CSV table of C-alpha atoms in Angstrom, one decimal:
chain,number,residue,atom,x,y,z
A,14,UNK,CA,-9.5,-0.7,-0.5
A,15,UNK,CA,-7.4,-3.4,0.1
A,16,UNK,CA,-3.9,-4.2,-0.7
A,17,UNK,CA,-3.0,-8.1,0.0
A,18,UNK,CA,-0.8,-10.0,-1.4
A,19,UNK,CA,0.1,-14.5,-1.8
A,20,UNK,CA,2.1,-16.4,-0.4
A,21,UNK,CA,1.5,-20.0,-1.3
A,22,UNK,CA,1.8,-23.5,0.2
A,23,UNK,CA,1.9,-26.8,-1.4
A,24,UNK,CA,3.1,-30.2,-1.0
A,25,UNK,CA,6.6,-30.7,-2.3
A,26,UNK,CA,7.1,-29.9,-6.0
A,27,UNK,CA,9.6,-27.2,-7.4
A,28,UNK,CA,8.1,-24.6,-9.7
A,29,UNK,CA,9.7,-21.6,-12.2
A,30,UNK,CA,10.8,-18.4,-10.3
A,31,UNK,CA,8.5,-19.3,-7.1
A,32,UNK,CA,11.1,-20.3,-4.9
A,33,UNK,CA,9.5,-22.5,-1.9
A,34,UNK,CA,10.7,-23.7,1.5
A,35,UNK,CA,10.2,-27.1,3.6
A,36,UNK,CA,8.3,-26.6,6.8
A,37,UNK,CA,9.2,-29.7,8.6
A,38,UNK,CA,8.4,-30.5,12.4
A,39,UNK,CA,4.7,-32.7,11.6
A,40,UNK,CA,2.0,-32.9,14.8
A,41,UNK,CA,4.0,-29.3,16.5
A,42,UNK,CA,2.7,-28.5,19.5
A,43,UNK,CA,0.2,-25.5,19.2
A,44,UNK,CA,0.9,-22.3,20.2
A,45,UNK,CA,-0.2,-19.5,23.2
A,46,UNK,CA,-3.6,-19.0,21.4
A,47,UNK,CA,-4.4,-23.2,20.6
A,48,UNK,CA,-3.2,-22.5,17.0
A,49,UNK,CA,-0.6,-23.6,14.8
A,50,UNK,CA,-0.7,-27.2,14.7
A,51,UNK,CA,0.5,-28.8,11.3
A,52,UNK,CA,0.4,-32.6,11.6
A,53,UNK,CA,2.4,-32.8,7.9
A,54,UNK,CA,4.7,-31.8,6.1
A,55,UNK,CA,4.1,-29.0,3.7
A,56,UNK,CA,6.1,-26.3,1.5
A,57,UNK,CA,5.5,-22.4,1.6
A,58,UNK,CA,6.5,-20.0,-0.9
A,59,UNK,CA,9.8,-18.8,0.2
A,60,UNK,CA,9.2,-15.1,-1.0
A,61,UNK,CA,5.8,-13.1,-1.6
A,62,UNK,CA,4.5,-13.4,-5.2
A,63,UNK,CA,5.6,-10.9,-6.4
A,64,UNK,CA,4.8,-8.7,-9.9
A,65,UNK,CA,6.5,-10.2,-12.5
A,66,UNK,CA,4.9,-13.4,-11.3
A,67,UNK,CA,1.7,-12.4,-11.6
A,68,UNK,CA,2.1,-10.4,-14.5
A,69,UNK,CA,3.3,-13.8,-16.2
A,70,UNK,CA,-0.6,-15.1,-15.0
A,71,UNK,CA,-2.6,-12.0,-16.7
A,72,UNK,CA,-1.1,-12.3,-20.1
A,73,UNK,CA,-1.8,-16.6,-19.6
A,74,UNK,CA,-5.5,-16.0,-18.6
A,75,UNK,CA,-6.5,-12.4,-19.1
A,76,UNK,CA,-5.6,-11.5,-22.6
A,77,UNK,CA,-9.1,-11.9,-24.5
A,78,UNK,CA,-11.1,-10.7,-21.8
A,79,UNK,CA,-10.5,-10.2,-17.3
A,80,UNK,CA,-13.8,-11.6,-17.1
A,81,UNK,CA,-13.2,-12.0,-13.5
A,82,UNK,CA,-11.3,-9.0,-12.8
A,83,UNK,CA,-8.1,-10.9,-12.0
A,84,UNK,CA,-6.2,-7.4,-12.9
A,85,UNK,CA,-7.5,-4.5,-10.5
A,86,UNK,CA,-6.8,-0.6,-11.4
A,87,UNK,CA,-4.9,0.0,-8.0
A,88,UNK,CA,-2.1,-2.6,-9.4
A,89,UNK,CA,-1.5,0.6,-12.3
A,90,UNK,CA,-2.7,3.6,-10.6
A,91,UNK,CA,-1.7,3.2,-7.3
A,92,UNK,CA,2.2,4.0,-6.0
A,93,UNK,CA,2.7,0.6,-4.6
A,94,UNK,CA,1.2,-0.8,-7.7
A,95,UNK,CA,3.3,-2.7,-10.4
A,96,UNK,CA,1.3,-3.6,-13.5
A,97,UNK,CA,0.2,-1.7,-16.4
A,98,UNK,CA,-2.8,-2.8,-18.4
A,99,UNK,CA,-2.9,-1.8,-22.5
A,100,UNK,CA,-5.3,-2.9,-24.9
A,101,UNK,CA,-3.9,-3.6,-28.1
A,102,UNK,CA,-5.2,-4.9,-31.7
A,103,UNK,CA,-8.7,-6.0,-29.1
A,104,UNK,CA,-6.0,-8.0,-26.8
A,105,UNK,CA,-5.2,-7.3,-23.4
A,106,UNK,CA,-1.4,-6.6,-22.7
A,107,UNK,CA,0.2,-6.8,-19.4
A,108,UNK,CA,3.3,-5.0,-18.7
A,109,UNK,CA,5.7,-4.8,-15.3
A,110,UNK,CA,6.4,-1.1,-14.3
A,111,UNK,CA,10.2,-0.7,-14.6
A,112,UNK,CA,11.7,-1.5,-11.0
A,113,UNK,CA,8.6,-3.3,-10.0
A,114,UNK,CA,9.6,-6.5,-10.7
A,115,UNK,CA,10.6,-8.1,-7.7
A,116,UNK,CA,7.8,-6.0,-5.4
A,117,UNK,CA,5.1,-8.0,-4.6
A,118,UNK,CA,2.0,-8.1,-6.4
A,119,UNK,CA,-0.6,-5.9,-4.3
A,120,UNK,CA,-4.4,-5.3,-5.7
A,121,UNK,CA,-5.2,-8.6,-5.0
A,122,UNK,CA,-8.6,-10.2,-4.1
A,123,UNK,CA,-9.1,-13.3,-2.4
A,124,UNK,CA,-11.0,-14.8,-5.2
A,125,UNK,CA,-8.1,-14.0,-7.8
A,126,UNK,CA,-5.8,-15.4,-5.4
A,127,UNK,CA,-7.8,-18.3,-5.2
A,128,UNK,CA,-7.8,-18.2,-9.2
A,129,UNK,CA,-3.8,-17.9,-9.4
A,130,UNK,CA,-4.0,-21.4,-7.3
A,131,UNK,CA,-6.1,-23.2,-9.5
A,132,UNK,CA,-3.9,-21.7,-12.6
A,133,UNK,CA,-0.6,-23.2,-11.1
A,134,UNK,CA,-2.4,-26.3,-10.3
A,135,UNK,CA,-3.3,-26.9,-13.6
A,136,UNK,CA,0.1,-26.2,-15.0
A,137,UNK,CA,2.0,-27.6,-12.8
A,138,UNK,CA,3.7,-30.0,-15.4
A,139,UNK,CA,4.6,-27.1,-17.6
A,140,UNK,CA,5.8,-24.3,-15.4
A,141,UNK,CA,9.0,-26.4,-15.4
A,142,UNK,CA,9.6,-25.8,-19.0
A,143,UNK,CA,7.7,-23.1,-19.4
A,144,UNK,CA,5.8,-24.5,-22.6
A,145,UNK,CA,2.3,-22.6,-23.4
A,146,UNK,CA,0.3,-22.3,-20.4
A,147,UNK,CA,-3.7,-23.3,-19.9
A,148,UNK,CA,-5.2,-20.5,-19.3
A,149,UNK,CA,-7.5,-22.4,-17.0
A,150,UNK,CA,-8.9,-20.6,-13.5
A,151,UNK,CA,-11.7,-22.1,-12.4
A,152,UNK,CA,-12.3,-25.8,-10.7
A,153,UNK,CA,-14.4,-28.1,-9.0
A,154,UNK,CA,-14.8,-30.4,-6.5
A,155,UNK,CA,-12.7,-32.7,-8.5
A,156,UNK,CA,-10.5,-30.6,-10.7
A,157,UNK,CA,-8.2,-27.3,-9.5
A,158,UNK,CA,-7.3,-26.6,-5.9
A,159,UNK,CA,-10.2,-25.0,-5.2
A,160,UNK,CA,-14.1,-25.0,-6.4
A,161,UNK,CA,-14.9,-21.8,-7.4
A,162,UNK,CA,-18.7,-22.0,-7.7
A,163,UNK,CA,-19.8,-21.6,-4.1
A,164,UNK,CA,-18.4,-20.0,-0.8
A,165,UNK,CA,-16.9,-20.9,1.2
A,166,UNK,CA,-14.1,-22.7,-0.5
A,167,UNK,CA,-12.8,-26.0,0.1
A,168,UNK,CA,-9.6,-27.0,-0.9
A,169,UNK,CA,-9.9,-30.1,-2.9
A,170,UNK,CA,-7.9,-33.1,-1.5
A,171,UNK,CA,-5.6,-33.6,-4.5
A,172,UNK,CA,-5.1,-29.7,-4.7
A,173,UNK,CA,-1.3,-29.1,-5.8
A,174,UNK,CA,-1.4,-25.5,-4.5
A,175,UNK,CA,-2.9,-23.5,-1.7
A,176,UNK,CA,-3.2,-20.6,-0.1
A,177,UNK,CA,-1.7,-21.5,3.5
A,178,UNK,CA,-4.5,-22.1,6.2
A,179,UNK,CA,-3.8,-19.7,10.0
A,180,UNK,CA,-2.3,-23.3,11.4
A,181,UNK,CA,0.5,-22.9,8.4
A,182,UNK,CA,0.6,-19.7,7.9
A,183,UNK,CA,2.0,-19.4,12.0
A,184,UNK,CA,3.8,-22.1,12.0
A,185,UNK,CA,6.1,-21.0,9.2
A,186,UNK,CA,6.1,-17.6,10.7
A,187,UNK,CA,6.8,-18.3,14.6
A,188,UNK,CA,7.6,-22.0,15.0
A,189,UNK,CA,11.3,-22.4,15.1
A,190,UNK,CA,11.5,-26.3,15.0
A,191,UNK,CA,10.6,-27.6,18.5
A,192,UNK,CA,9.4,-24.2,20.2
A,193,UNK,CA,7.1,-20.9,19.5
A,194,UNK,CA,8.7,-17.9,19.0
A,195,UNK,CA,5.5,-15.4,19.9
A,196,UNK,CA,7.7,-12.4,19.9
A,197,UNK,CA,10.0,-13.1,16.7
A,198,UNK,CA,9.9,-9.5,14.3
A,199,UNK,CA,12.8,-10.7,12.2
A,200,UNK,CA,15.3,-8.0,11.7
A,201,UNK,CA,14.6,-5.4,8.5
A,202,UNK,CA,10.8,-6.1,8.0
A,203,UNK,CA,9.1,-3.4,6.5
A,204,UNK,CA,6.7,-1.6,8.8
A,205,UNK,CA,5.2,2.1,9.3
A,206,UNK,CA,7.5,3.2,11.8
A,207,UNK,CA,7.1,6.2,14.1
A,208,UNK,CA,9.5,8.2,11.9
A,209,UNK,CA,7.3,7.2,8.5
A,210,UNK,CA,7.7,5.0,6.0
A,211,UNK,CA,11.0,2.8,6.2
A,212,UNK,CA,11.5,2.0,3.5
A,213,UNK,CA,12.7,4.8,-0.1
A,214,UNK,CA,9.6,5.2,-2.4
A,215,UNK,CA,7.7,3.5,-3.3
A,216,UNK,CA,7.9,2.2,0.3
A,217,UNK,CA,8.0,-1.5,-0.6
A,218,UNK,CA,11.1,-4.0,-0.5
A,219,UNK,CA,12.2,-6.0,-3.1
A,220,UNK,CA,10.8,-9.6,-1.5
A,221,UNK,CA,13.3,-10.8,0.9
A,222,UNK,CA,15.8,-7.9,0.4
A,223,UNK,CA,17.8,-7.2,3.6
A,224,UNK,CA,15.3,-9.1,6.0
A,225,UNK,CA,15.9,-11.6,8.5
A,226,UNK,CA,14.4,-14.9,7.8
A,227,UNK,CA,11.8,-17.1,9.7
A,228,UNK,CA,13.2,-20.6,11.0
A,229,UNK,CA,12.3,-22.3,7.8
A,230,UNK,CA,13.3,-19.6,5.6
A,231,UNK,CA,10.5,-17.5,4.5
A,232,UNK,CA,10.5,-13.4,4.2
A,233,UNK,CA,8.2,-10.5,4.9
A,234,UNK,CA,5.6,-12.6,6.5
A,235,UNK,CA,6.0,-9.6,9.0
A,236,UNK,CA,6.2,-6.7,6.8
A,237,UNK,CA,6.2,-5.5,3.3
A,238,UNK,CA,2.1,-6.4,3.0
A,239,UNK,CA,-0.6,-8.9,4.4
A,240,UNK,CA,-0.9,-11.6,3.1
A,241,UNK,CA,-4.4,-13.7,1.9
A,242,UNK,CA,-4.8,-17.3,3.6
A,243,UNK,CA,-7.2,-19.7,3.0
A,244,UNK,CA,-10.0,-20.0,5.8
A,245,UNK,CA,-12.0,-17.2,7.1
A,246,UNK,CA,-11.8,-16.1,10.3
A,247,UNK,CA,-14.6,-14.7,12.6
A,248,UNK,CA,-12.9,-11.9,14.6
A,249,UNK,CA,-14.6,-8.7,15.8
A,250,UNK,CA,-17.8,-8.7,14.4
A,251,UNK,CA,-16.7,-9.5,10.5
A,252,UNK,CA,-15.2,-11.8,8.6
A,253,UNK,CA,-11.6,-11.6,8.1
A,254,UNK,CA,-8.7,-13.7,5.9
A,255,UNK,CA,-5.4,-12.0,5.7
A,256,UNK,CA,-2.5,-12.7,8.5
A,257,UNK,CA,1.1,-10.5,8.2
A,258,UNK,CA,2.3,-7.3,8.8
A,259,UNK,CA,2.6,-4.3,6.6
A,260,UNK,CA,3.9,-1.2,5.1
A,261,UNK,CA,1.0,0.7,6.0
A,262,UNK,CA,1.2,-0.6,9.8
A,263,UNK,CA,3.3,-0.5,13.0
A,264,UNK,CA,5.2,-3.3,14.2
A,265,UNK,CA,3.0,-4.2,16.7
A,266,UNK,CA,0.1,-5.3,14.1
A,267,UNK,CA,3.2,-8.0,12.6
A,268,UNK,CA,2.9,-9.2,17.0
A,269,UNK,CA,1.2,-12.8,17.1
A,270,UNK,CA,-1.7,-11.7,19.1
A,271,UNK,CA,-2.1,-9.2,16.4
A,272,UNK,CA,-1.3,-10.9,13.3
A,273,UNK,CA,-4.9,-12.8,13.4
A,274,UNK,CA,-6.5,-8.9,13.1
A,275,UNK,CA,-5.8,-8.1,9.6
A,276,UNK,CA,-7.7,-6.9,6.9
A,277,UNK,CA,-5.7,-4.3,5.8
A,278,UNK,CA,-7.1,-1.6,4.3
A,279,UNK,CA,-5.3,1.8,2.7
């Protein structure tokens, strides 16, 4: 059972409430591990996305029918869940548990993150004013960020939004500008800790809430919950796609040697 959450990258544009940061530095050197290279500049999502956010893309794209199941029963049942599904009058009604708002979004599969891409992708000229979204999910190899009718996924060259690949997802974790900072656990991330959880129920932060930030500025990459990225990994026998630390883990999974191990489960 799996409880992952986004963080997105894009090239430069400003969106609504997603707040997103500039990680500068093109052609880094790569890290311990022959990782972490970046030879552009790119923007990551300052914060995780969190459940008001994603709430806001149900009732765009889920509201007839979840035909693909964007909407999973662990975001209502679940503690660290923040979403309530209702059907009402034969339409689908999404609703943020009071106090969830600003917790991230957990519940979340890889293919409906891929999904939340191709949404903001598509309406990228009207998040802005916030005029009535297309409640568009799938793509292409010419339209979206991604073509969802085969695996594995490509990101298509024109794609406005992504799910950060390993290289970017390090780099905007550990790299602080010229050098690697392997053993950087920024102050007030939200691990297990030997005492229990850290953090009052339901044992998530609000994103970004009294933790330290990475050198280009984002939060909880280390804590609160993993965190999907784009490529698959091959790592111990299976595949795996989620980097980060977690809730539900010691600090030492949020290590860099570590942070490649996670597909975190609950």
């Amino acid at each position: 059972m799996k409880r992952i959450l986004l963080l997105l990258a894009l090239i430069p544009l400003q969106i609504f409430a997603i707040e997103f940061v500039t990680v500068k530095n093109p052609n880094n050197k790569t890290a311990s591990n022959g990782k972490g290279r970046v030879p552009y500049i790119f923007q990551i999502s300052k914060f995780e996305i969190t459940n008001a956010q994603y709430c806001e893309f149900l009732n765009s794209v889920a509201v007839e029918e979840d035909k693909y199941d964007l909407f999973s029963p662990l975001m209502e049942e679940h503690f660290f869940g923040g979403i309530i599904k209702k059907r009402i009058e034969n339409r689908n009604v999404y609703t943020v548990k009071t106090g969830y708002d600003n917790l991230p979004i957990i519940g979340v599969t890889w293919m409906s993150a891929v999904r939340y891409c191709n949404w903001l992708h598509y309406n990228s000229s009207r998040i802005l004013t916030r005029e009535q979204y297309l409640n568009i999910t799938e793509g292409n190899a010419t339209h979206g960020a991604y073509d969802t009718r085969s695996i594995p996924l490509q990101r298509n060259e024109k794609a406005r939004y992504w799910l950060p690949n390993e290289n970017e997802w390090l780099k905007a974790a550990y790299f602080n500008g010229s050098e690697w900072d392997e053993t950087f656990f920024p102050k007030g991330s939200n691990c297990y800790m030997e005492t229990g959880w850290a953090y009052p129920f339901p044992h998530l932060k609000p994103v970004g809430l009294n933790v330290q930030s990475s050198h280009y500025g984002t939060f909880d990459q280390q804590g609160n919950a993993a965190e999907w990225i784009e490529n698959m990994l091959w790592r111990g026998g299976e595949w795996k796609h989620a980097l980060g630390g977690s809730v539900i883990r010691s600090p030492s999974f949020a290590a860099f040697n570590e942070s490649e191990l996670s597909l975190i489960h609950i």
